Amino acid sequence: MLYIDCPYCGSRGHEEFTYIGDATKKRPDSAEKSDSAWFDYVYLRDNPRGPHLELWHHSLGCREVVKVLRNTLTHEILGAGRPGDEIAMPDAETER
Ligand SMILES: [Zn+2]
């Protein structure tokens, strides 16, 4: 079982959480009129290999959104925090 360290509740099993999506996508400015910028934001996603920042919802707990750093190869949870928190990416050398 994977455990996610919710910043509000502490360590909880991943079955209490719901995956929301990629935490690296930035919403375009509301004045942005370019269709391609909105298309990219809404539909296009990378399929990263290795550490990736994701948003998860603690749906069976505090119901807060949590930012999670997860390795997409091993599913290892490398860090978690509030959505505005900076979570340090591991060095490329330590990943191997
Ligand atoms: Zn929580």
XYZ file of C-alpha atoms and ligand atoms in Angstrom:
97
model
C 0.000 0.000 0.000
C 1.116 3.525 -0.734
C 1.013 6.066 2.039
C 0.568 9.781 1.384
C 1.697 12.173 4.102
C -1.267 14.575 4.135
C -0.072 17.940 5.523
C -3.335 18.245 7.466
C -3.991 14.655 8.693
C -0.647 12.861 8.643
C 0.205 9.613 6.888
C -2.814 7.910 5.292
C -3.321 5.065 2.825
C -3.665 6.109 -0.815
C -7.167 4.589 -1.032
C -8.406 7.633 0.936
C -7.251 9.922 -1.888
C -8.497 10.640 -5.400
C -6.066 11.596 -8.133
C -6.908 15.010 -9.603
C -4.161 15.575 -12.119
C -0.888 17.144 -13.129
C 0.309 19.797 -10.659
C 2.743 21.341 -13.122
C 0.098 22.782 -15.470
C -0.363 26.529 -15.078
C -3.741 28.072 -15.918
C -3.428 30.747 -18.626
C -4.197 34.325 -17.665
C -7.956 35.015 -17.847
C -7.273 37.628 -20.554
C -5.649 34.957 -22.728
C -7.652 34.684 -25.947
C -5.485 32.166 -27.772
C -7.340 28.899 -28.364
C -4.061 26.985 -28.455
C -3.090 28.147 -24.943
C -6.445 26.981 -23.534
C -6.387 23.763 -25.568
C -2.945 23.000 -24.152
C -4.097 23.746 -20.580
C -7.303 21.693 -20.799
C -6.329 18.721 -22.972
C -2.590 18.209 -23.426
C -0.682 16.259 -20.806
C 2.838 14.890 -20.692
C 3.425 11.284 -19.731
C 6.498 11.726 -17.529
C 8.801 8.891 -16.541
C 10.102 9.278 -12.994
C 9.354 11.936 -10.361
C 6.221 13.933 -11.131
C 4.196 16.521 -9.203
C 0.517 15.618 -8.939
C -2.572 16.931 -7.180
C -4.579 14.505 -5.055
C -7.821 15.130 -3.149
C -8.078 13.674 0.356
C -11.670 12.693 -0.381
C -12.098 10.279 2.560
C -10.263 12.533 5.009
C -9.941 16.281 5.376
C -11.200 16.909 1.808
C -8.220 19.172 1.095
C -6.084 19.156 -2.041
C -2.569 17.808 -1.515
C 0.427 18.193 -3.832
C 2.280 14.879 -4.123
C 5.665 14.090 -5.655
C 5.346 10.532 -6.993
C 7.748 8.426 -9.022
C 5.681 7.194 -11.969
C 8.000 4.202 -12.475
C 7.967 2.820 -8.934
C 4.846 4.597 -7.546
C 7.009 5.638 -4.570
C 5.689 8.752 -2.838
C 8.696 11.076 -2.540
C 7.013 14.018 -0.828
C 3.736 15.761 -0.135
C 2.569 19.184 0.904
C -0.001 21.905 0.461
C -0.696 22.963 -3.167
C 1.345 26.161 -2.761
C 4.336 24.407 -1.181
C 7.597 23.855 -3.021
C 8.490 20.164 -3.040
C 12.093 19.483 -3.966
C 12.625 17.182 -6.936
C 15.252 14.500 -6.290
C 18.588 14.864 -8.032
C 18.863 12.940 -11.296
C 21.935 11.135 -9.933
C 20.085 9.749 -6.902
C 17.269 8.417 -9.105
C 19.415 5.784 -10.751
Zn -5.978 15.072 4.908
